[in-house]
Coordinates of C-alpha atoms and ligand atoms in Angstrom, one line a residue:
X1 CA 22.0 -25.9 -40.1
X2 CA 20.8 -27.7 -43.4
X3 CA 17.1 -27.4 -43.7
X4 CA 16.9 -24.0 -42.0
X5 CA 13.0 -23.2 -42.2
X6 CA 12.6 -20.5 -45.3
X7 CA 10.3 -18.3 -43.8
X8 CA 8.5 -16.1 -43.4
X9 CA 11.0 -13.9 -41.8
X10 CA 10.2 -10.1 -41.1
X11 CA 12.6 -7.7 -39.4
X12 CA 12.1 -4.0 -38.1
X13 CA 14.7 -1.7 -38.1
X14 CA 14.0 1.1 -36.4
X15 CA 16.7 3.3 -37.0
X16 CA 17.7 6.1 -35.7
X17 CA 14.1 6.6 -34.4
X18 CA 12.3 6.0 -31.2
X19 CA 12.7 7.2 -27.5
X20 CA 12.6 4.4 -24.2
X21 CA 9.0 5.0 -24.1
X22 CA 7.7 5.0 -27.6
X23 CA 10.6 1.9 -28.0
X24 CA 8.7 0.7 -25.1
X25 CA 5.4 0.7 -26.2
X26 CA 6.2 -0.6 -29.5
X27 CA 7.9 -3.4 -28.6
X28 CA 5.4 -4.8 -26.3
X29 CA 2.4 -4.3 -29.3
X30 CA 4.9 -6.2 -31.4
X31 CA 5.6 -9.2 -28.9
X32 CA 2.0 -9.2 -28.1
X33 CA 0.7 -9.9 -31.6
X34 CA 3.7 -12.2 -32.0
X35 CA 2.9 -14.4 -29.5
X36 CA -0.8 -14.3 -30.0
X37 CA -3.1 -17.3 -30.0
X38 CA -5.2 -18.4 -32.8
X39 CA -8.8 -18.3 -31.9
X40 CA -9.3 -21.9 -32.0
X41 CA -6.2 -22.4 -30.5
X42 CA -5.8 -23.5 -26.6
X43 CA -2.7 -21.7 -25.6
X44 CA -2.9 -18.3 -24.5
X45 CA -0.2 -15.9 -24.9
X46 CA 1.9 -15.3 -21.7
X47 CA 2.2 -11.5 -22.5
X48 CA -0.5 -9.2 -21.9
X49 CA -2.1 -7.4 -25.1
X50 CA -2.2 -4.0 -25.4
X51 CA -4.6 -1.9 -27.0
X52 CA -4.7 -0.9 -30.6
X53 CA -3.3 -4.2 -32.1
X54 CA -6.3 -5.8 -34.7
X55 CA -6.3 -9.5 -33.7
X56 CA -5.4 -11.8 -36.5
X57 CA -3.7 -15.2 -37.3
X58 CA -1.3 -16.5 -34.9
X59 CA 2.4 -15.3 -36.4
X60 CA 4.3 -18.0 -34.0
X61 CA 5.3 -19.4 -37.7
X62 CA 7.1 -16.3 -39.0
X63 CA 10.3 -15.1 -37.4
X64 CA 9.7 -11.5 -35.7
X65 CA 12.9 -9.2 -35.0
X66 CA 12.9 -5.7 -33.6
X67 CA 16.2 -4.0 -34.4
X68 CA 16.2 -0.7 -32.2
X69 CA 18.9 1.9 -31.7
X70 CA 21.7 0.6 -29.3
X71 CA 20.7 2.8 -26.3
X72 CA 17.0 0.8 -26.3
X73 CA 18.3 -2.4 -26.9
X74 CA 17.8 -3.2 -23.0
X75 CA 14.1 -1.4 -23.1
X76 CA 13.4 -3.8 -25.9
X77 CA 14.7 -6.9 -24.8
X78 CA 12.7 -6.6 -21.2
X79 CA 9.8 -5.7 -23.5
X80 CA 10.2 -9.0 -25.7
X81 CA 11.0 -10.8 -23.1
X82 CA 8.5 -14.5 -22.8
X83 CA 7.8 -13.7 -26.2
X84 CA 9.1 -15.2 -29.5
X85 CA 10.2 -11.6 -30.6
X86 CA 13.8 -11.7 -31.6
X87 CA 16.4 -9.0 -30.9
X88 CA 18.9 -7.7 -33.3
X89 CA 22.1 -4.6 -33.2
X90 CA 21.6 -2.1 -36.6
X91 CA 25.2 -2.7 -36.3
X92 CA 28.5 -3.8 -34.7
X93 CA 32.4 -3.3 -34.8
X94 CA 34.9 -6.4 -36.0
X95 CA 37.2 -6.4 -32.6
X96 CA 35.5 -7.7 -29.1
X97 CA 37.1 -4.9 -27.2
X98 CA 39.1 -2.2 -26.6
X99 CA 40.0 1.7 -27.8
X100 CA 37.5 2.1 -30.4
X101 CA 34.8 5.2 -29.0
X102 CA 31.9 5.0 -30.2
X103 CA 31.4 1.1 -31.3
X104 CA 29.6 -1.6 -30.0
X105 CA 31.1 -5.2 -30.5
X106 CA 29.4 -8.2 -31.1
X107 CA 29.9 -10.2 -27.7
X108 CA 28.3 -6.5 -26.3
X109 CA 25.7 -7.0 -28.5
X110 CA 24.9 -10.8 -27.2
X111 CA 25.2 -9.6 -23.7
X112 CA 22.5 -7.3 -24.7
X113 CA 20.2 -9.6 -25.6
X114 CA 20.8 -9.7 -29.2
X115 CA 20.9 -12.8 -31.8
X116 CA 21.0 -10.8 -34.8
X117 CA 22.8 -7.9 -36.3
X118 CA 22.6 -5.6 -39.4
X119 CA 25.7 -5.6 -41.4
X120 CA 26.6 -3.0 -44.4
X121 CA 23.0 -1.6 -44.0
X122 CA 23.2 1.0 -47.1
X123 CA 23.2 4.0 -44.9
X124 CA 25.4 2.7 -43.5
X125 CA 27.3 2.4 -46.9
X126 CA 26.6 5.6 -48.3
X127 CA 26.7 7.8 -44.9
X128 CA 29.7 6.2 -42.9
X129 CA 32.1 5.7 -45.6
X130 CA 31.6 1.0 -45.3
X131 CA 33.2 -0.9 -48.3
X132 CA 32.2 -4.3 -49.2
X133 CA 35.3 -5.6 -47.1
X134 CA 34.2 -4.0 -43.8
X135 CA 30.8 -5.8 -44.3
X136 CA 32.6 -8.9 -45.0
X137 CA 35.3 -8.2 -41.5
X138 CA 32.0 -7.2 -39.4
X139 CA 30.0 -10.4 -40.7
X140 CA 32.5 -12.8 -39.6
X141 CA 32.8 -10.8 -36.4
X142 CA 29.2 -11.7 -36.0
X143 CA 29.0 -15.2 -37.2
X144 CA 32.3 -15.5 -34.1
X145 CA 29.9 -13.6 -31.6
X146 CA 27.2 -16.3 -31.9
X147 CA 25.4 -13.4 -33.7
X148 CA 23.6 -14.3 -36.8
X149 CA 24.6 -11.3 -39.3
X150 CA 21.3 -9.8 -41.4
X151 CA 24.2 -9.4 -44.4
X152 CA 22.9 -6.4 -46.5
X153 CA 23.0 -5.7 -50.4
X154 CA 21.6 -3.8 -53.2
X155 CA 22.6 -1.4 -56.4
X156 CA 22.2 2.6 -56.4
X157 CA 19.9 3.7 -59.3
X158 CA 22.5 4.3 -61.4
X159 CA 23.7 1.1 -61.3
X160 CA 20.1 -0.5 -61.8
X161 CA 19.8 2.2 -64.7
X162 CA 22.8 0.9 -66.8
X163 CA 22.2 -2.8 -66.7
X164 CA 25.1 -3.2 -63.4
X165 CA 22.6 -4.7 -61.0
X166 CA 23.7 -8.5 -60.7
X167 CA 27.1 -7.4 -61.4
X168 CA 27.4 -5.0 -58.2
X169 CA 25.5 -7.6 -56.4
X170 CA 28.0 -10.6 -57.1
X171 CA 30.6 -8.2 -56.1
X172 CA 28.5 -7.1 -52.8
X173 CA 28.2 -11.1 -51.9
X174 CA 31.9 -12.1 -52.6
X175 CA 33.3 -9.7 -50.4
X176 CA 30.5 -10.0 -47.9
X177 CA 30.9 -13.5 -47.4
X178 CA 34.6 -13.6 -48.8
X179 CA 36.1 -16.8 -46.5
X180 CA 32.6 -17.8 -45.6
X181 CA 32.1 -21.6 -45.3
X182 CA 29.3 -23.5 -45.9
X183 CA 28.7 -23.9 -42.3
X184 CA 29.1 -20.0 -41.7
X185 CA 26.7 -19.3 -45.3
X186 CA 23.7 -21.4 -43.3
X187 CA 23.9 -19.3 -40.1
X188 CA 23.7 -15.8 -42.6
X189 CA 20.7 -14.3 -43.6
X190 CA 20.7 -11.8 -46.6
X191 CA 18.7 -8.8 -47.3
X192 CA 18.4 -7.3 -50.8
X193 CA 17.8 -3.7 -50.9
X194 CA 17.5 -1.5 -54.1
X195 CA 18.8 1.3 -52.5
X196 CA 16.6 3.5 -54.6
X197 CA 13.5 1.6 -53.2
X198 CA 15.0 2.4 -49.5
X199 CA 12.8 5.2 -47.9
X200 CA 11.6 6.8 -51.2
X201 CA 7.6 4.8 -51.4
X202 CA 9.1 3.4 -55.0
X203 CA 9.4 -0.5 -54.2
X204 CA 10.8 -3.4 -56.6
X205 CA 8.1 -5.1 -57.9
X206 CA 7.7 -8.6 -57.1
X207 CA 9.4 -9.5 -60.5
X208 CA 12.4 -7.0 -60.2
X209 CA 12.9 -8.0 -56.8
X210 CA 12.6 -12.4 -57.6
X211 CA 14.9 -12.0 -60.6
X212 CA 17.7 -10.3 -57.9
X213 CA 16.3 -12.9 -55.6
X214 CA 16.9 -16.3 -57.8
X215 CA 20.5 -14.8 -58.9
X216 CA 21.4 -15.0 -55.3
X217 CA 20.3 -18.0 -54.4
X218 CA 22.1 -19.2 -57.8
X219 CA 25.3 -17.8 -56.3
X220 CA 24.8 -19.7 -53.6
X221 CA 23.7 -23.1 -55.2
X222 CA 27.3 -22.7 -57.2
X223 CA 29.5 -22.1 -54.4
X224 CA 27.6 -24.2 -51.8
X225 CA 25.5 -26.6 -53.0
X226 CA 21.9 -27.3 -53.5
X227 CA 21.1 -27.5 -50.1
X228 CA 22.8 -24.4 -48.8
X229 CA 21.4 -22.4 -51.4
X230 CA 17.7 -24.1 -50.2
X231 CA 18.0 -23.3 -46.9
X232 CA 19.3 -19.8 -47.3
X233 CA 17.1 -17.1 -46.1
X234 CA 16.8 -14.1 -48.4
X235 CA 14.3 -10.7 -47.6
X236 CA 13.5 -8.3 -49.5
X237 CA 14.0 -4.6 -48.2
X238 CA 13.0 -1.1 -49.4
X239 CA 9.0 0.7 -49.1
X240 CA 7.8 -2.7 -47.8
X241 CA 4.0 -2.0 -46.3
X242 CA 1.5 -4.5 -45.7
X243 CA -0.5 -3.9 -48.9
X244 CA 2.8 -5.4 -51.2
X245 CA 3.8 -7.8 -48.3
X246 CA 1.5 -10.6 -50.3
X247 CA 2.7 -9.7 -53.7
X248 CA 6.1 -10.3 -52.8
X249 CA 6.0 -13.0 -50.5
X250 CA 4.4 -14.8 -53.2
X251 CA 8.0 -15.1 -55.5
X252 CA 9.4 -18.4 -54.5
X253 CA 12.8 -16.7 -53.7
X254 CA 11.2 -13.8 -51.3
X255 CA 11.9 -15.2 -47.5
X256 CA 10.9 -12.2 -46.1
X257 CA 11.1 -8.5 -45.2
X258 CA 13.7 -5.7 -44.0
X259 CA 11.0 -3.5 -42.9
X260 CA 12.1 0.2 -41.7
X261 CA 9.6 2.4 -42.1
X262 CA 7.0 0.4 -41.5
X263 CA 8.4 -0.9 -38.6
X264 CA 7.6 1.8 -36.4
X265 CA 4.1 1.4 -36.8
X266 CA 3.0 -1.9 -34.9
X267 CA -0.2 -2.3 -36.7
X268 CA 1.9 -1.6 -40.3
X269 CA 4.5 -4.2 -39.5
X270 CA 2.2 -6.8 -37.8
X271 CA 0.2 -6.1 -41.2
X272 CA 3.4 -7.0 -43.2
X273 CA 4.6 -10.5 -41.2
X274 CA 0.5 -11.4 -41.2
X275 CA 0.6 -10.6 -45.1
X276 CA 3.5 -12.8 -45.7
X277 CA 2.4 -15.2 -43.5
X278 CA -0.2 -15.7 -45.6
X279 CA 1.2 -16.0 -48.7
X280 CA 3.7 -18.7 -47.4
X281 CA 0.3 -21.0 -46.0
X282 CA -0.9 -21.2 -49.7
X283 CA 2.3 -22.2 -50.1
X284 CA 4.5 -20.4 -53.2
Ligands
PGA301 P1 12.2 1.4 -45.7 O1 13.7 1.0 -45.2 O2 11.3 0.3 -45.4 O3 11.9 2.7 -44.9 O4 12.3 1.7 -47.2 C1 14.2 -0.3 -45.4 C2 15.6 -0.4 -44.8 O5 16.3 0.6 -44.8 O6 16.0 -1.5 -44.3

C-alpha cells in the first residue's frame, strides 16, 4: 500500500469505560461530526446530528476510529454505520479459534465489524503480564485476519529518566514487527506512548514526542526503504486534548492521536481530529 495517506489519523479508545447507551450515544455524536458537511459544501451528511456537537470543518480528511470494549462493539458498529467512522478491538488473541475463555480472535473481531485492533496497549503490558513477543504473535494474527494492528510502544519513566528511551523502543519495534515484510509494515500503524504521559495530564511535548517520532520512522527507512518509512503512519498517545492536538500535529513525524481519555468526550475528541486537521491543511 505504498503512498498510504499520512494523516491525520485520530483513534479513541474507550477502555474499559462506557455502558450500551452512553457507547450509544457517543458513537452517534462521533459519526455525526465525522461525516459532517462543510458549510459551503453540497453534500449533506446521511446521519442525523445530534445535539451538543459545535459544528466545524468537515473531518471526512482525517481518519476517525472508535475502539470500545468488546461487549459494545455491535452498539457501535450499528451506530457508525453510513458513516466514515472506523471500528477497532482494544485487543485480540493469536489463534482463530478454539479453548481459550475469555479471548476474542481476530476473524471474531472482523465479523464484528472491526478493521482495526489495539496490540500490546501498555496496560495491557504492565497489567496482563504481554512481552514484546506476544505483541509481535498478536500483530501478525491481525495483519492474517485482514485486521490492521494499531501496534503499541513506549518507555516507563525510568527508562525515559536514564537515557533508555530509543533503546527500549528499537527493542519494542523488532519484536513487534519481528518477520514483518514490507508489505505487512504498510498495512501497520504505530502508536508511541510514553507510558508516563498515559492517563497522568503530563504529555510529551511536541519535541520529546518528534524526536521518538523521527527515530521510528528512521527504523523503518533502514529496514524498508524510503517509501515504507513515508507512508508509515505514526500517532502519538498519552494526555492528548484538543488544546495540544495543534502543537503536536504540527511535528512532521506526528500522524495522529491515540486518544483515551479524551475520547469519551465527543466534543474533546472531535476537538482533537478538528485540531489536527488543521495543522495538517497548513501543511507541516
Ligand atoms: P490517555 O490514554 O489519553 O487517557 O492518556 C491514552 C492511551 O492509553 O491510549
Amino acid at each position: 500500500m505504498a503512498g498510504r495517506s499520512r494523516g491525520p489519523f485520530v483513534a479513541g479508545n474507550w477502555k474499559m469505560n462506557l455502558g450500551l447507551g452512553e457507547a450509544r450515544a457517543l458513537a452517534r455524536k462521533v459519526a455525526a461530526a465525522a461525516s459532517e458537511a462543510s458549510p459551503d459544501a453540497s453534500k449533506t451528511s446521511a446521519i442525523e446530528k445530534p445535539s451538543g456537537v459545535e459544528a466545524g470543518p468537515e473531518l471526512s480528511d482525517c481518519t476517525v476510529v472508535l475502539i470500545p470494549p468488546f461487549t459494545a462493539l455491535g452498539t457501535v458498529a450499528a451506530a457508525v454505520a453510513g458513516s466514515a467512522v472506523g471500528l477497532g478491538g482494544q485487543d485480540l488473541f493469536w489463534e482463530d479459534q478454539g479453548a481459550y475463555t475469555g479471548e476474542v480472535s481476530g476473524p471474531m473481531l472482523r465479523d464484528a465489524g472491526c478493521a482495526y485492533v489495539l496490540v500490546g496497549h501498555s496496560e495491557r503490558r504492565q497489567l496482563f503480564g504481554e512481552t514484546d513477543e506476544m505483541v509481535g504473535r498478536k500483530a501478525r494474527a491481525a495483519l492474517k485476519a485482514g485486521l490492521t494492528p494499531i501496534v503499541c510502544i513506549g518507555e516507563v519513566l525510568a527508562e525515559r529518566d536514564g537515557g533508555r528511551t530509543l533503546g527500549r523502543i528499537d527493542d519494542q519495534l523488532a519484536r513487534g514487527l519481528d518477520g514483518f515484510s514490507k508489505e505487512d509494515v504498510e498495512r501497520v500503524v504505530i502508536a508511541y506512548e510514553p507510558v508516563w504521559a498515559i492517563g497522568t495530564g503530563r504529555t510529551a511535548s511536541p519535541a520529546q514526542a518528534e524526536e521518538v517520532h523521527a527515530h521510528i520512522r528512521g527504523r523503518i527507512r533502514e529496514s524498508y526503504g524510503n517509501d515504507t518509512a513515508g507512508c508509515a503512519i505514526i500517532l502519538y498517545g498519552g494526555s492528548v486534548k484538543p488544546a495540544n492536538s495543534y502543537p503536536l500535529s504540527k511535528e512532521k513525524d506526528i500522524d495522529g492521536f491515540l486518544v483515551g481519555g479524551a475520547s469519551l468526550d465527543a466534543d474533546g475528541f472531535i476537538g482533537i481530529a478538528r485540531e489536527a486537521l488543521r495543522a495538517y491543511r497548513e501543511e507541516k
